[in-house]
Short mmCIF file of C-alpha atoms in Angstrom, two decimals:
data_model
loop_
_atom_site.label_atom_id
_atom_site.label_comp_id
_atom_site.label_asym_id
_atom_site.label_seq_id
_atom_site.Cartn_x
_atom_site.Cartn_y
_atom_site.Cartn_z
CA MET A 1 -49.02 27.02 60.99
CA THR A 2 -49.74 29.12 57.94
CA GLY A 3 -46.83 30.25 55.81
CA ARG A 4 -45.75 33.82 55.19
CA ASP A 5 -43.37 35.73 52.99
CA VAL A 6 -40.03 36.65 54.49
CA ALA A 7 -39.13 40.24 55.38
CA VAL A 8 -35.57 40.89 54.23
CA GLY A 9 -33.30 43.72 55.34
CA TRP A 10 -30.23 42.00 53.93
CA ASP A 11 -29.51 38.77 52.09
CA ALA A 12 -26.50 36.41 51.90
CA ALA A 13 -25.85 32.85 50.75
CA ALA A 14 -23.93 29.80 51.94
CA ASP A 15 -23.84 26.02 51.53
CA LEU A 16 -24.26 25.45 55.27
CA VAL A 17 -25.43 27.73 58.05
CA VAL A 18 -24.39 26.62 61.53
CA VAL A 19 -26.42 28.12 64.38
CA GLY A 20 -24.35 28.11 67.56
CA SER A 21 -20.63 28.35 68.32
CA GLY A 22 -20.06 25.71 70.98
CA VAL A 23 -18.30 22.38 70.65
CA ALA A 24 -20.77 20.86 68.17
CA GLY A 25 -21.23 23.98 66.05
CA LEU A 26 -17.58 24.95 65.66
CA THR A 27 -16.48 21.34 65.14
CA ALA A 28 -18.99 21.05 62.31
CA ALA A 29 -18.15 24.44 60.84
CA LEU A 30 -14.43 23.68 60.74
CA ASP A 31 -14.99 20.28 59.15
CA ALA A 32 -17.39 21.79 56.60
CA ALA A 33 -14.86 24.45 55.60
CA GLU A 34 -12.20 21.77 55.21
CA ALA A 35 -14.64 19.88 52.97
CA GLY A 36 -14.88 22.91 50.72
CA LEU A 37 -18.32 24.15 51.75
CA ARG A 38 -19.19 27.83 52.12
CA VAL A 39 -19.99 28.08 55.81
CA VAL A 40 -21.57 30.83 57.89
CA VAL A 41 -21.78 30.52 61.68
CA VAL A 42 -24.57 32.44 63.41
CA THR A 43 -24.34 33.06 67.14
CA LYS A 44 -26.49 35.45 69.15
CA ASP A 45 -23.74 36.54 71.55
CA ALA A 46 -19.95 36.48 71.55
CA THR A 47 -18.45 33.42 69.90
CA ASP A 48 -17.42 31.84 73.21
CA ALA A 49 -20.49 32.82 75.26
CA GLY A 50 -22.32 29.47 75.17
CA SER A 51 -22.36 26.49 77.48
CA THR A 52 -19.24 24.71 76.22
CA ARG A 53 -16.78 26.93 78.06
CA TRP A 54 -18.53 26.28 81.38
CA ALA A 55 -18.12 22.49 81.18
CA GLN A 56 -15.73 21.49 83.95
CA GLY A 57 -15.42 17.73 84.20
CA GLY A 58 -14.07 16.61 80.83
CA VAL A 59 -14.67 14.27 77.92
CA ALA A 60 -15.61 10.66 78.59
CA VAL A 61 -13.58 8.57 76.16
CA VAL A 62 -11.84 5.20 76.07
CA LEU A 63 -8.37 5.61 74.57
CA GLY A 64 -7.16 2.07 75.26
CA ASP A 65 -4.57 2.87 77.91
CA VAL A 66 -6.62 2.32 81.07
CA PRO A 67 -6.34 -1.35 82.11
CA GLY A 68 -9.71 -3.09 82.15
CA ASP A 69 -11.65 -0.26 80.49
CA THR A 70 -13.27 -0.81 77.11
CA VAL A 71 -15.57 0.95 74.69
CA ASP A 72 -18.18 -1.69 75.52
CA ALA A 73 -17.89 -0.83 79.22
CA HIS A 74 -18.38 2.88 78.45
CA ALA A 75 -21.46 2.01 76.39
CA ALA A 76 -22.79 -0.19 79.20
CA ASP A 77 -22.37 2.64 81.73
CA THR A 78 -24.19 5.00 79.36
CA LEU A 79 -27.08 2.58 78.97
CA ALA A 80 -27.28 1.99 82.72
CA ALA A 81 -27.52 5.72 83.39
CA GLY A 82 -30.12 6.27 80.66
CA GLY A 83 -33.00 4.50 82.37
CA GLY A 84 -33.92 2.24 79.47
CA LEU A 85 -34.60 4.98 76.93
CA ASN A 86 -31.25 5.13 75.16
CA ASP A 87 -30.88 4.07 71.54
CA ALA A 88 -28.30 1.29 71.88
CA GLY A 89 -27.07 1.77 68.31
CA ALA A 90 -26.54 5.48 68.84
CA VAL A 91 -24.71 4.83 72.10
CA ALA A 92 -22.38 2.31 70.48
CA ALA A 93 -21.58 4.54 67.50
CA ILE A 94 -21.00 7.76 69.44
CA VAL A 95 -18.88 6.11 72.13
CA ALA A 96 -16.82 4.32 69.49
CA GLY A 97 -16.26 7.59 67.65
CA GLY A 98 -14.80 9.29 70.70
CA PRO A 99 -11.10 8.43 70.41
CA ALA A 100 -10.75 9.72 66.84
CA ALA A 101 -12.78 12.85 67.62
CA VAL A 102 -10.60 13.68 70.64
CA GLY A 103 -7.53 13.09 68.49
CA ARG A 104 -8.74 15.60 65.90
CA LEU A 105 -9.57 18.10 68.64
CA ARG A 106 -6.01 17.83 69.94
CA GLU A 107 -4.72 18.38 66.41
CA ARG A 108 -6.70 21.63 66.42
CA GLY A 109 -4.79 22.78 69.46
CA ALA A 110 -6.71 21.60 72.53
CA LEU A 111 -4.32 20.86 75.39
CA PHE A 112 -5.44 18.19 77.84
CA ASP A 113 -3.84 17.53 81.22
CA ALA A 114 -1.15 14.89 80.82
CA ARG A 115 1.81 13.22 82.46
CA GLY A 116 4.28 12.74 79.68
CA ALA A 117 2.55 11.26 76.64
CA ARG A 118 -0.37 9.86 78.64
CA LEU A 119 -3.47 11.94 79.31
CA ASP A 120 -4.63 12.23 82.91
CA ARG A 121 -7.97 10.64 83.81
CA THR A 122 -10.63 11.18 86.42
CA ARG A 123 -13.83 9.37 87.26
CA GLU A 124 -17.33 10.76 87.57
CA GLY A 125 -20.72 9.48 88.71
CA GLY A 126 -22.01 6.42 86.88
CA HIS A 127 -18.63 5.54 85.34
CA SER A 128 -17.06 2.18 86.12
CA ALA A 129 -13.53 3.38 85.29
CA PHE A 130 -11.27 6.43 85.25
CA ARG A 131 -11.95 7.46 81.63
CA VAL A 132 -12.67 11.20 81.73
CA VAL A 133 -9.89 13.28 80.15
CA HIS A 134 -9.71 16.88 81.31
CA ALA A 135 -7.93 20.19 80.76
CA GLY A 136 -6.83 22.92 83.12
CA GLY A 137 -7.90 20.75 86.05
CA ASP A 138 -11.58 21.61 85.92
CA ALA A 139 -11.61 23.96 82.92
CA THR A 140 -12.04 21.44 80.11
CA GLY A 141 -14.83 23.26 78.33
CA ALA A 142 -12.94 26.54 78.43
CA GLU A 143 -9.89 24.93 76.82
CA ILE A 144 -11.95 23.18 74.14
CA GLU A 145 -13.77 26.41 73.32
CA ARG A 146 -10.49 28.33 73.22
CA ALA A 147 -8.96 25.87 70.77
CA LEU A 148 -12.01 25.78 68.52
CA VAL A 149 -12.48 29.56 68.49
CA GLU A 150 -8.80 29.99 67.61
CA ALA A 151 -9.09 27.44 64.80
CA ALA A 152 -12.27 29.12 63.53
CA ARG A 153 -10.73 32.58 63.03
CA SER A 154 -10.82 32.10 59.27
CA LEU A 155 -14.53 31.29 59.25
CA THR A 156 -17.37 33.74 58.65
CA ILE A 157 -19.02 34.15 62.06
CA LEU A 158 -21.97 36.48 62.58
CA THR A 159 -21.95 37.38 66.26
CA GLY A 160 -24.88 39.20 67.80
CA HIS A 161 -27.32 37.55 65.38
CA VAL A 162 -30.22 35.48 66.69
CA ALA A 163 -31.86 32.79 64.55
CA VAL A 164 -35.61 33.34 64.21
CA ASP A 165 -36.98 30.74 61.80
CA ALA A 166 -35.91 28.10 59.34
CA LEU A 167 -37.05 29.08 55.85
CA LYS A 168 -38.38 26.54 53.37
CA ASP A 169 -38.99 26.45 49.66
CA ALA A 170 -42.24 25.36 48.07
CA SER A 171 -41.19 21.70 48.24
CA GLY A 172 -40.84 21.82 52.02
CA ARG A 173 -37.05 21.66 52.08
CA VAL A 174 -35.04 24.02 54.23
CA ALA A 175 -33.68 26.77 52.05
CA GLY A 176 -32.31 29.24 54.55
CA LEU A 177 -32.53 30.97 57.89
CA ALA A 178 -34.19 34.18 59.03
CA VAL A 179 -32.14 36.13 61.59
CA LEU A 180 -32.20 39.40 63.51
CA ASP A 181 -29.05 41.35 64.24
CA ASP A 182 -28.43 43.08 67.55
CA THR A 183 -30.37 46.15 66.38
CA GLY A 184 -33.40 44.09 65.36
CA ARG A 185 -32.70 44.39 61.65
CA PRO A 186 -33.94 41.29 59.79
CA GLY A 187 -31.79 39.33 57.39
CA VAL A 188 -31.85 36.11 55.40
CA LEU A 189 -29.13 33.52 54.93
CA ARG A 190 -30.01 31.41 51.92
CA ALA A 191 -28.63 27.89 52.28
CA PRO A 192 -29.73 24.33 51.46
CA ALA A 193 -28.52 23.11 54.88
CA VAL A 194 -28.99 24.55 58.36
CA LEU A 195 -27.38 22.92 61.40
CA LEU A 196 -28.80 23.73 64.81
CA ALA A 197 -26.14 23.57 67.52
CA THR A 198 -27.75 25.99 69.94
CA GLY A 199 -27.44 24.08 73.21
CA GLY A 200 -30.15 23.43 75.78
CA TYR A 201 -32.80 25.24 77.78
CA GLY A 202 -31.44 25.58 81.31
CA GLN A 203 -32.75 29.15 81.49
CA LEU A 204 -36.22 27.63 81.70
CA TYR A 205 -35.46 27.47 85.44
CA ALA A 206 -34.62 30.24 87.87
CA SER A 207 -31.40 28.56 89.06
CA THR A 208 -29.14 26.84 86.55
CA THR A 209 -25.53 26.12 85.69
CA ASN A 210 -26.21 27.36 82.15
CA PRO A 211 -25.27 30.77 80.78
CA GLY A 212 -27.92 33.25 79.69
CA THR A 213 -27.73 31.99 76.10
CA SER A 214 -29.37 28.63 76.94
CA THR A 215 -32.98 29.54 76.17
CA GLY A 216 -34.08 26.67 73.94
CA ASP A 217 -34.06 28.69 70.72
CA GLY A 218 -33.01 25.76 68.54
CA VAL A 219 -35.67 23.37 69.81
CA ALA A 220 -38.37 26.00 69.34
CA LEU A 221 -37.15 26.81 65.83
CA ALA A 222 -37.10 23.15 64.85
CA LEU A 223 -40.61 22.55 66.20
CA ARG A 224 -41.95 25.53 64.24
CA ALA A 225 -40.22 24.13 61.13
CA GLY A 226 -42.11 20.85 61.49
CA ALA A 227 -39.50 18.70 63.20
CA ALA A 228 -40.21 16.57 66.25
CA ALA A 229 -38.62 16.76 69.68
CA ALA A 230 -38.41 13.99 72.26
CA ASP A 231 -37.44 13.33 75.88
CA LEU A 232 -37.99 16.99 76.78
CA GLU A 233 -39.22 16.08 80.25
CA PHE A 234 -35.79 14.72 81.17
CA VAL A 235 -34.01 17.80 82.46
CA GLN A 236 -30.91 16.82 84.37
CA PHE A 237 -30.26 18.74 87.56
CA HIS A 238 -26.60 18.79 88.49
CA PRO A 239 -26.38 17.61 92.11
CA THR A 240 -23.78 20.10 93.22
CA VAL A 241 -23.74 23.81 92.49
CA LEU A 242 -22.26 26.24 94.97
CA TYR A 243 -24.92 27.49 97.39
CA THR A 244 -24.53 31.06 98.60
CA GLY A 245 -28.15 31.75 99.48
CA PRO A 246 -31.28 32.12 97.34
CA ALA A 247 -30.27 33.29 93.87
CA VAL A 248 -31.38 33.24 90.25
CA GLY A 249 -29.46 32.90 87.02
CA ARG A 250 -26.25 30.97 86.38
CA ARG A 251 -24.77 29.43 89.52
CA PRO A 252 -21.13 28.22 89.92
CA LEU A 253 -20.79 24.50 89.21
CA VAL A 254 -18.91 22.17 91.53
CA THR A 255 -17.82 19.49 89.09
CA GLU A 256 -18.70 15.87 89.73
CA ALA A 257 -15.01 15.09 89.37
CA VAL A 258 -14.54 16.44 92.92
CA ARG A 259 -16.50 13.42 94.10
CA GLY A 260 -14.63 11.30 91.58
CA GLU A 261 -11.41 12.23 93.36
CA GLY A 262 -12.82 11.25 96.77
CA ALA A 263 -15.04 14.01 98.16
CA VAL A 264 -18.24 12.90 99.90
CA LEU A 265 -21.65 14.40 100.55
CA ARG A 266 -22.80 15.12 104.09
CA ASP A 267 -25.85 16.68 105.67
CA ARG A 268 -25.58 19.51 108.18
CA ALA A 269 -25.08 16.98 110.99
CA GLY A 270 -22.08 15.54 109.15
CA THR A 271 -23.81 12.28 108.15
CA ARG A 272 -22.88 10.67 104.80
CA PHE A 273 -26.41 10.22 103.48
CA MET A 274 -25.52 8.62 100.10
CA VAL A 275 -24.20 5.45 101.73
CA GLY A 276 -26.82 2.74 101.33
CA ARG A 277 -28.87 4.70 98.79
CA HIS A 278 -26.99 3.33 95.77
CA PRO A 279 -24.16 0.81 95.24
CA LEU A 280 -21.91 3.64 94.00
CA ALA A 281 -22.86 5.89 96.96
CA ASP A 282 -21.56 9.41 96.26
CA LEU A 283 -20.67 8.43 92.69
CA ALA A 284 -24.17 7.27 91.77
CA PRO A 285 -25.63 8.68 88.51
CA ARG A 286 -26.63 12.32 88.66
CA ASP A 287 -30.38 11.79 88.81
CA VAL A 288 -29.95 9.56 91.88
CA VAL A 289 -27.66 12.01 93.69
CA ALA A 290 -29.74 15.09 92.86
CA ALA A 291 -32.91 13.40 94.07
CA ALA A 292 -31.18 12.19 97.25
CA ILE A 293 -29.91 15.68 98.06
CA THR A 294 -33.38 17.12 97.49
CA ARG A 295 -34.97 14.50 99.75
CA ARG A 296 -32.40 15.03 102.49
CA MET A 297 -32.93 18.79 102.40
CA ALA A 298 -36.67 18.22 102.80
CA GLU A 299 -36.17 15.71 105.62
CA THR A 300 -33.85 17.98 107.60
CA GLY A 301 -35.30 21.37 106.69
CA ALA A 302 -31.89 22.48 105.41
CA ASP A 303 -31.27 24.94 102.59
CA CYS A 304 -28.32 22.95 101.27
CA MET A 305 -26.12 19.91 101.75
CA TYR A 306 -22.34 19.84 102.03
CA LEU A 307 -19.58 18.40 99.86
CA ASP A 308 -16.63 17.47 102.02
CA ALA A 309 -13.41 17.71 100.01
CA THR A 310 -11.17 18.58 102.95
CA GLY A 311 -9.31 15.29 102.62
CA LEU A 312 -8.25 15.90 99.00
CA GLU A 313 -4.64 16.89 98.48
CA GLY A 314 -3.82 19.65 96.01
CA PHE A 315 -7.44 20.80 95.67
CA ALA A 316 -6.60 24.28 94.40
CA ALA A 317 -4.34 22.95 91.65
CA ARG A 318 -6.66 20.12 90.57
CA PHE A 319 -9.86 22.21 90.69
CA PRO A 320 -8.82 25.84 90.18
CA THR A 321 -12.23 26.95 88.88
CA VAL A 322 -14.13 25.47 91.81
CA TYR A 323 -11.54 26.76 94.25
CA ALA A 324 -11.80 30.30 92.88
CA SER A 325 -15.62 30.26 93.07
CA CYS A 326 -15.51 29.03 96.66
CA ARG A 327 -12.94 31.59 97.74
CA GLU A 328 -14.95 34.35 96.10
CA ALA A 329 -17.89 33.24 98.27
CA GLY A 330 -15.72 33.24 101.41
CA ILE A 331 -15.39 29.46 101.60
CA ASP A 332 -12.09 27.58 101.93
CA PRO A 333 -12.80 24.09 100.49
CA THR A 334 -9.51 22.77 101.88
CA ARG A 335 -10.69 23.47 105.41
CA GLU A 336 -14.50 23.38 105.36
CA PRO A 337 -17.22 21.53 103.43
CA ILE A 338 -18.68 23.23 100.36
CA PRO A 339 -22.40 24.12 100.61
CA VAL A 340 -24.18 22.71 97.56
CA THR A 341 -27.65 22.30 96.06
CA PRO A 342 -28.93 20.88 92.75
CA ALA A 343 -29.65 23.23 89.81
CA ALA A 344 -30.92 22.77 86.25
CA HIS A 345 -27.98 21.60 84.19
CA TYR A 346 -28.55 19.59 81.01
CA ALA A 347 -31.39 18.80 78.63
CA CYS A 348 -31.29 15.08 77.87
CA GLY A 349 -33.90 15.54 75.15
CA GLY A 350 -34.21 17.85 72.19
CA VAL A 351 -34.78 17.84 68.45
CA VAL A 352 -35.15 14.27 67.17
CA ALA A 353 -32.08 13.61 65.02
CA ASP A 354 -30.09 10.56 64.03
CA ILE A 355 -26.40 10.20 64.83
CA ASP A 356 -25.62 11.98 61.55
CA GLY A 357 -27.62 15.02 62.64
CA ARG A 358 -30.49 14.53 60.20
CA THR A 359 -33.97 15.54 61.36
CA ALA A 360 -37.31 14.74 59.75
CA VAL A 361 -37.19 18.07 57.87
CA PRO A 362 -34.98 17.85 54.75
CA GLY A 363 -32.06 20.23 55.04
CA LEU A 364 -32.41 20.74 58.81
CA TYR A 365 -29.80 19.14 61.06
CA ALA A 366 -29.17 19.17 64.81
CA ALA A 367 -26.11 18.31 66.92
CA GLY A 368 -25.05 18.70 70.53
CA GLU A 369 -27.35 19.40 73.45
CA VAL A 370 -30.12 20.72 71.18
CA ALA A 371 -30.45 17.25 69.62
CA ARG A 372 -31.98 14.05 70.88
CA THR A 373 -29.85 11.37 69.23
CA GLY A 374 -30.69 8.62 71.71
CA LEU A 375 -27.31 8.77 73.45
CA HIS A 376 -28.61 10.00 76.81
CA GLY A 377 -32.04 8.47 77.26
CA ALA A 378 -33.66 9.50 80.53
CA ASN A 379 -30.43 10.71 82.17
CA ARG A 380 -27.05 11.78 80.81
CA LEU A 381 -23.92 9.99 81.94
CA ALA A 382 -21.37 12.55 83.14
CA SER A 383 -19.00 13.97 80.50
CA ASN A 384 -20.83 12.38 77.58
CA SER A 385 -22.00 15.81 76.38
CA LEU A 386 -18.70 17.12 75.01
CA LEU A 387 -18.17 13.67 73.51
CA GLU A 388 -21.50 13.86 71.69
CA GLY A 389 -20.82 17.36 70.39
CA LEU A 390 -17.48 16.32 68.94
CA VAL A 391 -18.62 13.08 67.35
CA VAL A 392 -22.03 14.14 66.02
CA GLY A 393 -20.67 17.50 64.85
CA GLU A 394 -18.23 15.63 62.62
CA ARG A 395 -20.76 13.05 61.44
CA THR A 396 -23.27 15.77 60.55
CA VAL A 397 -20.88 17.42 58.12
CA ARG A 398 -20.32 14.13 56.35
CA ALA A 399 -24.11 13.80 56.07
CA VAL A 400 -24.47 17.36 54.74
CA VAL A 401 -21.82 16.75 52.08
CA GLU A 402 -23.57 13.54 51.06
CA ASP A 403 -27.00 15.19 50.95
CA LEU A 404 -25.83 18.21 48.97
CA ALA A 405 -24.44 15.89 46.32
CA GLN A 406 -27.95 14.66 45.56
CA PRO A 407 -29.81 16.34 42.65
CA ARG A 408 -32.56 18.71 43.73
CA THR A 409 -34.85 21.42 42.47
CA SER A 410 -35.52 24.47 44.60
CA ALA A 411 -38.16 27.14 44.14
CA PRO A 412 -36.82 30.68 44.56
CA GLU A 413 -39.41 31.88 47.05
CA LEU A 414 -38.82 31.37 50.76
CA ILE A 415 -41.57 30.57 53.25
CA ALA A 416 -41.42 30.95 57.03
CA PRO A 417 -43.83 30.00 59.83
CA ALA A 418 -46.43 32.57 60.89
CA PRO A 419 -44.82 35.54 62.65
CA ALA A 420 -47.05 35.68 65.73
CA VAL A 421 -46.09 33.18 68.45
CA GLY A 422 -46.94 32.69 72.11
CA VAL A 423 -44.77 34.77 74.42
CA ALA A 424 -44.85 34.98 78.22
CA ASP A 425 -42.69 36.93 80.64
CA ARG A 426 -39.64 34.75 81.30
CA GLY A 427 -39.65 35.53 85.02
CA VAL A 428 -43.17 34.11 85.29
CA VAL A 429 -42.13 31.04 83.30
CA GLN A 430 -38.98 30.43 85.33
CA ARG A 431 -40.75 30.74 88.68
CA ALA A 432 -43.52 28.37 87.61
CA MET A 433 -41.11 25.77 86.24
CA SER A 434 -38.82 25.97 89.28
CA ALA A 435 -41.71 25.61 91.70
CA TYR A 436 -43.63 22.83 89.97
CA ALA A 437 -41.51 21.11 87.30
CA ALA A 438 -38.04 20.75 88.79
CA ILE A 439 -36.93 17.76 90.91
CA GLY A 440 -40.08 16.07 92.16
CA ARG A 441 -43.23 16.71 90.14
CA ASP A 442 -46.87 15.78 90.53
CA ALA A 443 -50.07 16.23 88.55
CA THR A 444 -51.34 19.12 90.65
CA GLY A 445 -48.11 21.08 90.38
CA LEU A 446 -47.72 20.46 86.66
CA ALA A 447 -51.29 21.60 86.06
CA THR A 448 -50.67 24.70 88.17
CA ALA A 449 -47.54 25.55 86.19
CA SER A 450 -49.42 25.07 82.91
CA ASP A 451 -52.18 27.42 84.07
CA VAL A 452 -49.65 30.05 85.15
CA VAL A 453 -47.81 29.92 81.82
CA GLU A 454 -51.03 29.98 79.79
CA ARG A 455 -52.40 33.00 81.65
CA ALA A 456 -49.16 34.88 81.01
CA THR A 457 -48.95 34.01 77.30
CA VAL A 458 -49.93 36.44 74.55
CA LEU A 459 -49.49 36.31 70.78
CA ALA A 460 -46.68 38.53 69.59
CA THR A 461 -44.04 38.85 66.88
CA PRO A 462 -40.51 38.77 68.34
CA LEU A 463 -38.58 41.83 67.19
CA ASP A 464 -35.26 41.29 68.95
CA ARG A 465 -33.14 38.70 70.75
CA THR A 466 -35.10 39.01 73.99
CA GLY A 467 -38.37 38.43 72.18
CA VAL A 468 -37.02 35.36 70.36
CA GLU A 469 -35.70 33.93 73.64
CA ASP A 470 -38.92 34.60 75.55
CA ALA A 471 -40.94 32.92 72.80
CA ALA A 472 -38.64 29.91 72.88
CA LEU A 473 -38.82 29.59 76.66
CA THR A 474 -42.61 29.84 76.53
CA LEU A 475 -42.87 27.07 73.95
CA LEU A 476 -40.37 24.90 75.81
CA ALA A 477 -42.27 25.34 79.06
CA GLN A 478 -45.47 24.23 77.37
CA ALA A 479 -43.74 21.25 75.78
CA VAL A 480 -41.90 20.12 78.93
CA LEU A 481 -45.06 20.40 81.00
CA ALA A 482 -47.07 18.43 78.43
CA ALA A 483 -44.49 15.65 78.35
CA ALA A 484 -44.00 15.60 82.13
CA GLY A 485 -47.75 15.42 82.66
CA THR A 486 -48.06 12.54 80.21
CA ARG A 487 -45.22 10.49 81.67
CA ARG A 488 -46.92 9.06 84.72
CA GLU A 489 -43.93 7.27 86.22
CA SER A 490 -40.51 8.09 87.63
CA ARG A 491 -37.56 7.42 85.33
CA GLY A 492 -34.12 9.00 85.19
CA CYS A 493 -34.28 12.77 85.62
CA HIS A 494 -38.09 12.73 85.65
CA VAL A 495 -39.35 12.12 89.18
CA ARG A 496 -43.11 12.03 89.73
CA THR A 497 -43.88 12.00 93.45
CA ASP A 498 -47.42 10.81 92.67
CA PHE A 499 -46.06 8.01 90.45
CA PRO A 500 -42.79 7.09 92.20
CA GLU A 501 -42.25 3.74 90.47
CA ARG A 502 -40.75 3.07 87.06
CA ASP A 503 -43.23 1.56 84.59
CA ASP A 504 -41.56 -0.64 81.99
CA VAL A 505 -44.86 -2.14 80.83
CA TRP A 506 -46.69 0.89 79.44
CA GLN A 507 -44.20 3.73 79.51
CA LYS A 508 -40.83 2.45 78.38
CA GLU A 509 -40.59 4.62 75.30
CA SER A 510 -39.72 8.18 74.43
CA LEU A 511 -42.43 10.80 74.12
CA THR A 512 -42.36 12.80 70.91
CA VAL A 513 -43.56 16.40 70.75
CA THR A 514 -44.70 18.20 67.62
CA LEU A 515 -46.79 21.32 67.07
CA ASP A 516 -50.45 21.25 66.02
CA ASP A 517 -51.95 23.61 63.44
CA ALA A 518 -52.33 26.29 66.11
CA GLY A 519 -48.63 26.06 67.01
CA ARG A 520 -49.19 24.33 70.35
CA PRO A 521 -47.24 21.28 71.60
CA ARG A 522 -48.88 17.90 71.27
CA ILE A 523 -47.63 14.52 72.45
CA GLY A 524 -47.25 11.84 69.80
CA ALA A 525 -50.47 9.87 69.42
CA ASP A 526 -48.68 6.51 69.58
CA ALA A 527 -46.69 7.39 72.69
CA LEU A 528 -47.61 5.60 75.92
CA ALA A 529 -50.47 3.79 74.23
CA GLY A 530 -52.59 2.15 76.88
CA ALA A 531 -51.16 4.14 79.79
CA ALA A 532 -53.45 4.12 82.81
#
């Protein structure tokens, strides 16, 4: 991309700009302020409008008070779920950092469910022990977000401001961030460090558990800045969202912890179809369960499957959020099975970053769902997302402090990527991705989706939040389709019906995505070398 001068309507300065106000962003911002840094948080909506508050299950963490459970066992479960693409070092470090991070979160006011001094636990798919701590029954994310937002009241938070581009100086270092406010007025935040904590890209699909803010802005911004992304094809579909008929947008989640407490999946004839499909049956990893539900729906011609929780005592008290969603839909989960289907839920890939948040672009950091640290691999283990946000958010601030202590020279001028980017109508993108790049993909469908997106794409300069989001979704669609088309095997969340087997000979590595000189996604030249 060619550089350009930056249009400025207003100008401010900070040591660290944090983009996003979820668990990773606010954890980092609070730690940075405590370290004495001038911090500005940028969020395009209300402070609590992101994905964190919708997380139901909890935080997977080993606190040492569950007999037989260990940090090593948690790491082993994470590696088993990840389909061979995890970074074992990242897994070990992040899992080991969990207890201290949860302790600091509690010091900031988060209240977890407990009996006396001991925190309650539940179990979710892929876990070998009851190690998931939770709050408000099934409102863990809401409680974590509440505590962090309350603690962050003293911080400078720019709500209603969408990040457009990372700005660099002449040396190629990040030197600030270009933003638009909710009227479209441009501004610049000058800073030697920018942390992306913008969440995932669930809105790439028509039906998702994600809020409307999850449009992939951070991944797109990082790619335009010259960073790499990886594992973008691994989009985790949550097996169980409440089905109330064909719908688009955010759908109510039915937390995996319901199955952890004993609920089972049945088809419309009442048959438990997960038995025999996996040793853990209904508590198999999410990719296995989501694929099994999809197959069973196709086999029986049904629009949904059913989660039978009628045998669980105290359902309304243990799962108040799920219970309220069901009752609103006219369903009594204590007396009848809950109709469920899979929906886009979590991006296992993202901006390539180490466990300290550093990307390949000096001064640009990434933490939380927007980042690909190597923790998740090809499929995320349940409740490892809040864990990652807490741990990597903290580690990133330590890295920023260390990096800012290094001597540097910075040119005064700021340079941004070219203003015109590819933009397609998001409805067109969402329909194409849902039809051809969801659970079960093949070469013909992926090519069809690519053609649809390309025909709908025009060059434009985003002038407001909607434009920035549409541009991000367009770029993410192109990148996901390129990666999914290149990975000619089935692994984790990525299921190719024309290549149903896992290939550990030629394809057991992550695919990296960068942008070429024209701003289009390209797959790393060394990835999948020799693939047939």
